[in-house]
PDB file of C-alpha atoms in Angstrom:
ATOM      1  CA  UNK A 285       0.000   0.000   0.000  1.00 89.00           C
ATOM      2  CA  UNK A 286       1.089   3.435  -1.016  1.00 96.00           C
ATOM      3  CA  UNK A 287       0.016   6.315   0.047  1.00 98.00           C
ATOM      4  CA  UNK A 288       0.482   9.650  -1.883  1.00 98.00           C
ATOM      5  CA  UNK A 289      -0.587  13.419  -0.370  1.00 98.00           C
ATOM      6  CA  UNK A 290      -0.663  16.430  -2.612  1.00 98.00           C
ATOM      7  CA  UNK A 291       0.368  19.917  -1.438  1.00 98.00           C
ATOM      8  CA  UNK A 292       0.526  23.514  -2.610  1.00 98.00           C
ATOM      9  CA  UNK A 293      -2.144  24.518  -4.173  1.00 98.00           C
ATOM     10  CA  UNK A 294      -3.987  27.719  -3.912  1.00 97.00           C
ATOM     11  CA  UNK A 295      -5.715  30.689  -5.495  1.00 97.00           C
ATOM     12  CA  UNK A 296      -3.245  32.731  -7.612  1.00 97.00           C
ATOM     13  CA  UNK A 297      -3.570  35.211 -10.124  1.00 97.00           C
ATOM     14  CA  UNK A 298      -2.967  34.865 -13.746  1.00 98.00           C
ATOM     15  CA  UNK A 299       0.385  35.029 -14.611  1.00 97.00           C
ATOM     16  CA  UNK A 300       1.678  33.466 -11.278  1.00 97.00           C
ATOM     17  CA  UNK A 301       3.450  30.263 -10.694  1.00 97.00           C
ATOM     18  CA  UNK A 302       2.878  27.389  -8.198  1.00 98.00           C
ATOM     19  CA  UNK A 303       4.353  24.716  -6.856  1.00 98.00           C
ATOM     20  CA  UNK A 304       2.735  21.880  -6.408  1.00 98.00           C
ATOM     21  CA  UNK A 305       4.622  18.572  -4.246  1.00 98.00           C
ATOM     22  CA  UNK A 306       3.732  14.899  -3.871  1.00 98.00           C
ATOM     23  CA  UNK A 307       4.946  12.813  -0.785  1.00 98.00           C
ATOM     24  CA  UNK A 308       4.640   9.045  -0.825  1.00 98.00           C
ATOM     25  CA  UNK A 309       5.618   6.688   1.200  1.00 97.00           C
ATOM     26  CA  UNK A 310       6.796   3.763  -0.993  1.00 95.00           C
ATOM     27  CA  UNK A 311       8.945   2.767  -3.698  1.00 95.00           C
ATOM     28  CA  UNK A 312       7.315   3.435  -6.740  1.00 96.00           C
ATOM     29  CA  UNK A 313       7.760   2.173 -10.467  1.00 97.00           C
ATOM     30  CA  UNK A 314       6.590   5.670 -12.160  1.00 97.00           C
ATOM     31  CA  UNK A 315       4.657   8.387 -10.815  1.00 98.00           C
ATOM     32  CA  UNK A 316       2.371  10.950 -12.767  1.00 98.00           C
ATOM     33  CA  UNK A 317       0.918  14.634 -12.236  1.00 98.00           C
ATOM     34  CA  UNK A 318      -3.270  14.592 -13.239  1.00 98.00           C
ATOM     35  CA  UNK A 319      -5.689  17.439 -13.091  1.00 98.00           C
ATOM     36  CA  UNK A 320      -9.356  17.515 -13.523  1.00 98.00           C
ATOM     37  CA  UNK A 321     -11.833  20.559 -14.097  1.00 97.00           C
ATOM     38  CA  UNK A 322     -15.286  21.306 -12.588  1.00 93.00           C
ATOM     39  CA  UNK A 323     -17.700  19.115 -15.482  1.00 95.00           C
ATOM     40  CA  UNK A 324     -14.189  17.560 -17.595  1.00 97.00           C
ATOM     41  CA  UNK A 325     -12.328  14.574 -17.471  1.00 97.00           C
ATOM     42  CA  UNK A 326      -9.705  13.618 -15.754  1.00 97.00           C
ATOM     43  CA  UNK A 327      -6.182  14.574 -18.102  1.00 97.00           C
ATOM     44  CA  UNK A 328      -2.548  13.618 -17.568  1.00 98.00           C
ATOM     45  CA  UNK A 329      -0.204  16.541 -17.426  1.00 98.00           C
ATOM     46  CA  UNK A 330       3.483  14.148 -17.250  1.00 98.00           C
ATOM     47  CA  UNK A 331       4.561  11.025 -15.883  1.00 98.00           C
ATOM     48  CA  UNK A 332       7.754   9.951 -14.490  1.00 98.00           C
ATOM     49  CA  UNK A 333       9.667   6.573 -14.539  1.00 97.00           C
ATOM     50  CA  UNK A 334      11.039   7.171 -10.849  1.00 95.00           C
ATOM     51  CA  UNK A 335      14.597   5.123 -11.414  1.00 92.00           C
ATOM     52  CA  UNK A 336      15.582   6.408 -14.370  1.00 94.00           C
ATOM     53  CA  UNK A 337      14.247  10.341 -13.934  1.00 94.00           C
ATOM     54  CA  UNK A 338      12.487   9.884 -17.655  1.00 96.00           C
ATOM     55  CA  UNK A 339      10.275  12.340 -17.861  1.00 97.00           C
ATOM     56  CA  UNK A 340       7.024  12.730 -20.203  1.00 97.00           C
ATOM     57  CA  UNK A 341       4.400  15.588 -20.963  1.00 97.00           C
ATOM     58  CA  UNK A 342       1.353  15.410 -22.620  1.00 95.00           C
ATOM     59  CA  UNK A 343       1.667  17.988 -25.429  1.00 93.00           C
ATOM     60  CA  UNK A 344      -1.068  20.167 -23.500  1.00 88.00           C
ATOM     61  CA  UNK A 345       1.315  20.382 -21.111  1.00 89.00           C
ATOM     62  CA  UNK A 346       4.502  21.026 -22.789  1.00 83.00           C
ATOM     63  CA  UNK A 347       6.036  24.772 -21.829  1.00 89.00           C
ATOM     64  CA  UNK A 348       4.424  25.783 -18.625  1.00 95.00           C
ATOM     65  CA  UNK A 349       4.566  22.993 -16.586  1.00 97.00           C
ATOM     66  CA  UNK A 350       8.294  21.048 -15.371  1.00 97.00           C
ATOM     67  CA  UNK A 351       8.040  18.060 -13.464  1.00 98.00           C
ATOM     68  CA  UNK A 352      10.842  17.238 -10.654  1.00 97.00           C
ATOM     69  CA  UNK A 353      11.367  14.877  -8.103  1.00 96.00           C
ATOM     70  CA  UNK A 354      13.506  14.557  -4.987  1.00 95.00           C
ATOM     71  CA  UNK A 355      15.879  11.675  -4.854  1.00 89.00           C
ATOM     72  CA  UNK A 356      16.470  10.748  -1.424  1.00 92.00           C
ATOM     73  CA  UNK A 357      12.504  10.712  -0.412  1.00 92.00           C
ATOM     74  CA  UNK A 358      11.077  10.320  -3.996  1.00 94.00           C
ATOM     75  CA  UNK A 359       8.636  13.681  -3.447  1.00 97.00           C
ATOM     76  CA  UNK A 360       6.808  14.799  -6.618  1.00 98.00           C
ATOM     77  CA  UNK A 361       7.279  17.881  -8.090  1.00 98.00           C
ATOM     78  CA  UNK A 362       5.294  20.015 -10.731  1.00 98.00           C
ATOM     79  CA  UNK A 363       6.196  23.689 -10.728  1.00 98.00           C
ATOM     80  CA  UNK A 364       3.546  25.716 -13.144  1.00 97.00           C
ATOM     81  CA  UNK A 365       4.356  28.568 -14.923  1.00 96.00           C
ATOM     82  CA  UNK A 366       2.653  31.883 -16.292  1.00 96.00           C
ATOM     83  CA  UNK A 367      -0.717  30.477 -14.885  1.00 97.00           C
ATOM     84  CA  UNK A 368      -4.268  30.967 -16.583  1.00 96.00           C
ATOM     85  CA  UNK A 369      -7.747  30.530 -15.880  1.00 97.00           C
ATOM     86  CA  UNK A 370      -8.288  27.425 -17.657  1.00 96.00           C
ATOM     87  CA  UNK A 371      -5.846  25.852 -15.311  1.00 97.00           C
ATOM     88  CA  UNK A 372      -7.919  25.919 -12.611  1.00 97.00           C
ATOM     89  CA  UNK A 373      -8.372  22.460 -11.428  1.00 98.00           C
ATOM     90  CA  UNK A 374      -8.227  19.645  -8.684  1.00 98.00           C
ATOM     91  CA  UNK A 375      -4.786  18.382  -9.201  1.00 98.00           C
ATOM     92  CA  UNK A 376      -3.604  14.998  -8.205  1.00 98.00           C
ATOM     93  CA  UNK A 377      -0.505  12.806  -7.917  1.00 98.00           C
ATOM     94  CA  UNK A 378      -0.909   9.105  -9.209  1.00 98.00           C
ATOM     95  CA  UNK A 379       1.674   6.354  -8.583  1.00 98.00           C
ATOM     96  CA  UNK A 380       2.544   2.387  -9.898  1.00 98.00           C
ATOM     97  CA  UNK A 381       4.596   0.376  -8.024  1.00 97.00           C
ATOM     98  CA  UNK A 382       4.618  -2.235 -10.704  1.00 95.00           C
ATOM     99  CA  UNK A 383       3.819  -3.823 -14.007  1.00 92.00           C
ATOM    100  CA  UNK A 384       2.946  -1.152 -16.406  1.00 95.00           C
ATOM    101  CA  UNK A 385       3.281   2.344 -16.028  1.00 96.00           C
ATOM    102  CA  UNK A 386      -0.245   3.672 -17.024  1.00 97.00           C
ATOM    103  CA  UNK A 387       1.878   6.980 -18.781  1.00 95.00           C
ATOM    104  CA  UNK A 388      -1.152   9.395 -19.728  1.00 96.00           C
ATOM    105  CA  UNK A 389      -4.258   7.134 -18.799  1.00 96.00           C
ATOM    106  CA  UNK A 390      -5.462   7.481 -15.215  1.00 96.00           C
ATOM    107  CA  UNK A 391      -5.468   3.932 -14.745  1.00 97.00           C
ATOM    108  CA  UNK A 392      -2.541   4.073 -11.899  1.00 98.00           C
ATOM    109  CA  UNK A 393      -2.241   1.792  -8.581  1.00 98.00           C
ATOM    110  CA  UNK A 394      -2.971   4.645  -6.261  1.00 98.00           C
ATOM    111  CA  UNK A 395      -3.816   8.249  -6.282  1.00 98.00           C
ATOM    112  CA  UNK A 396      -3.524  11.214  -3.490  1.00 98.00           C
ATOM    113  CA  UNK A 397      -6.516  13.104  -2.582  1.00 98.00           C
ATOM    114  CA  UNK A 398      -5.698  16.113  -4.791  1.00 98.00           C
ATOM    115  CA  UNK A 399      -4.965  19.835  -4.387  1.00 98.00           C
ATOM    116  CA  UNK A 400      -7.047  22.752  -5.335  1.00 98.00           C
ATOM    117  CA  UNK A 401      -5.657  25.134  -7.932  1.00 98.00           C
ATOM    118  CA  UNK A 402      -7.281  28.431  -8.486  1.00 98.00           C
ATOM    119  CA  UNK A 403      -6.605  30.864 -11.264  1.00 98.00           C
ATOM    120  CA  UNK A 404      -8.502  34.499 -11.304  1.00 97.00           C
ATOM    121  CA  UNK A 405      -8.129  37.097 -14.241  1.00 94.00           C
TER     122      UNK A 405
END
């Protein structure tokens, strides 16, 4: 069992950055950054193979938002840049600890509870 706990969201203006980190407490296979909008699906924004540090973006995502994790505890990073409205979403933090790694479908072992992003114009 793995258990993964988003933080740093928050209600920013347009045109500010965030943060956003992912603890978990387990060895993990790949991890992946998720966001989902008020009446949308669910969309991948990257995913990370945690050994080797590959890294993947969904072409929606490419530019804005860089994806980073720590070493010695495995925590998640996605830093977002020049923020808009239309990011505004629940974000969320998946993990696999084996087989597969889902990549951009949100088909993933386990899943934090999410953290709130707000954007205002």
């Amino acid at each position: 069992q793995v258990q993964l706990k988003e933080s740093g969201g928050g209600s920013v203006q347009a045109g500010g950055s965030l943060r956003l980190s992912c603890t978990v407490s387990g060895p993990t296979y790949c991890m992946a950054w998720f966001r989902q909008a008020p009446g949308k699906e669910r969309e991948a924004i990257s995913w990370r193979y945690t050994r080797s540090g590959n890294t993947r973006y969904a072409d929606s995502a490419k530019g804005r938002f860089t994806t980073s994790q720590d070493m010695a505890d495995d925590t998640l990073h996605l830093q977002i840049h020049t923020l808009e409205p239309e990011d505004t979403a629940m974000y969320y933090c998946a993990a696999q600890v084996n087989g597969d790694c889902p990549a951009r479908t949100p088909s993933y072992q386990y899943w934090g509870q999410g953290t709130q992003v707000t954007v205002s114009s």
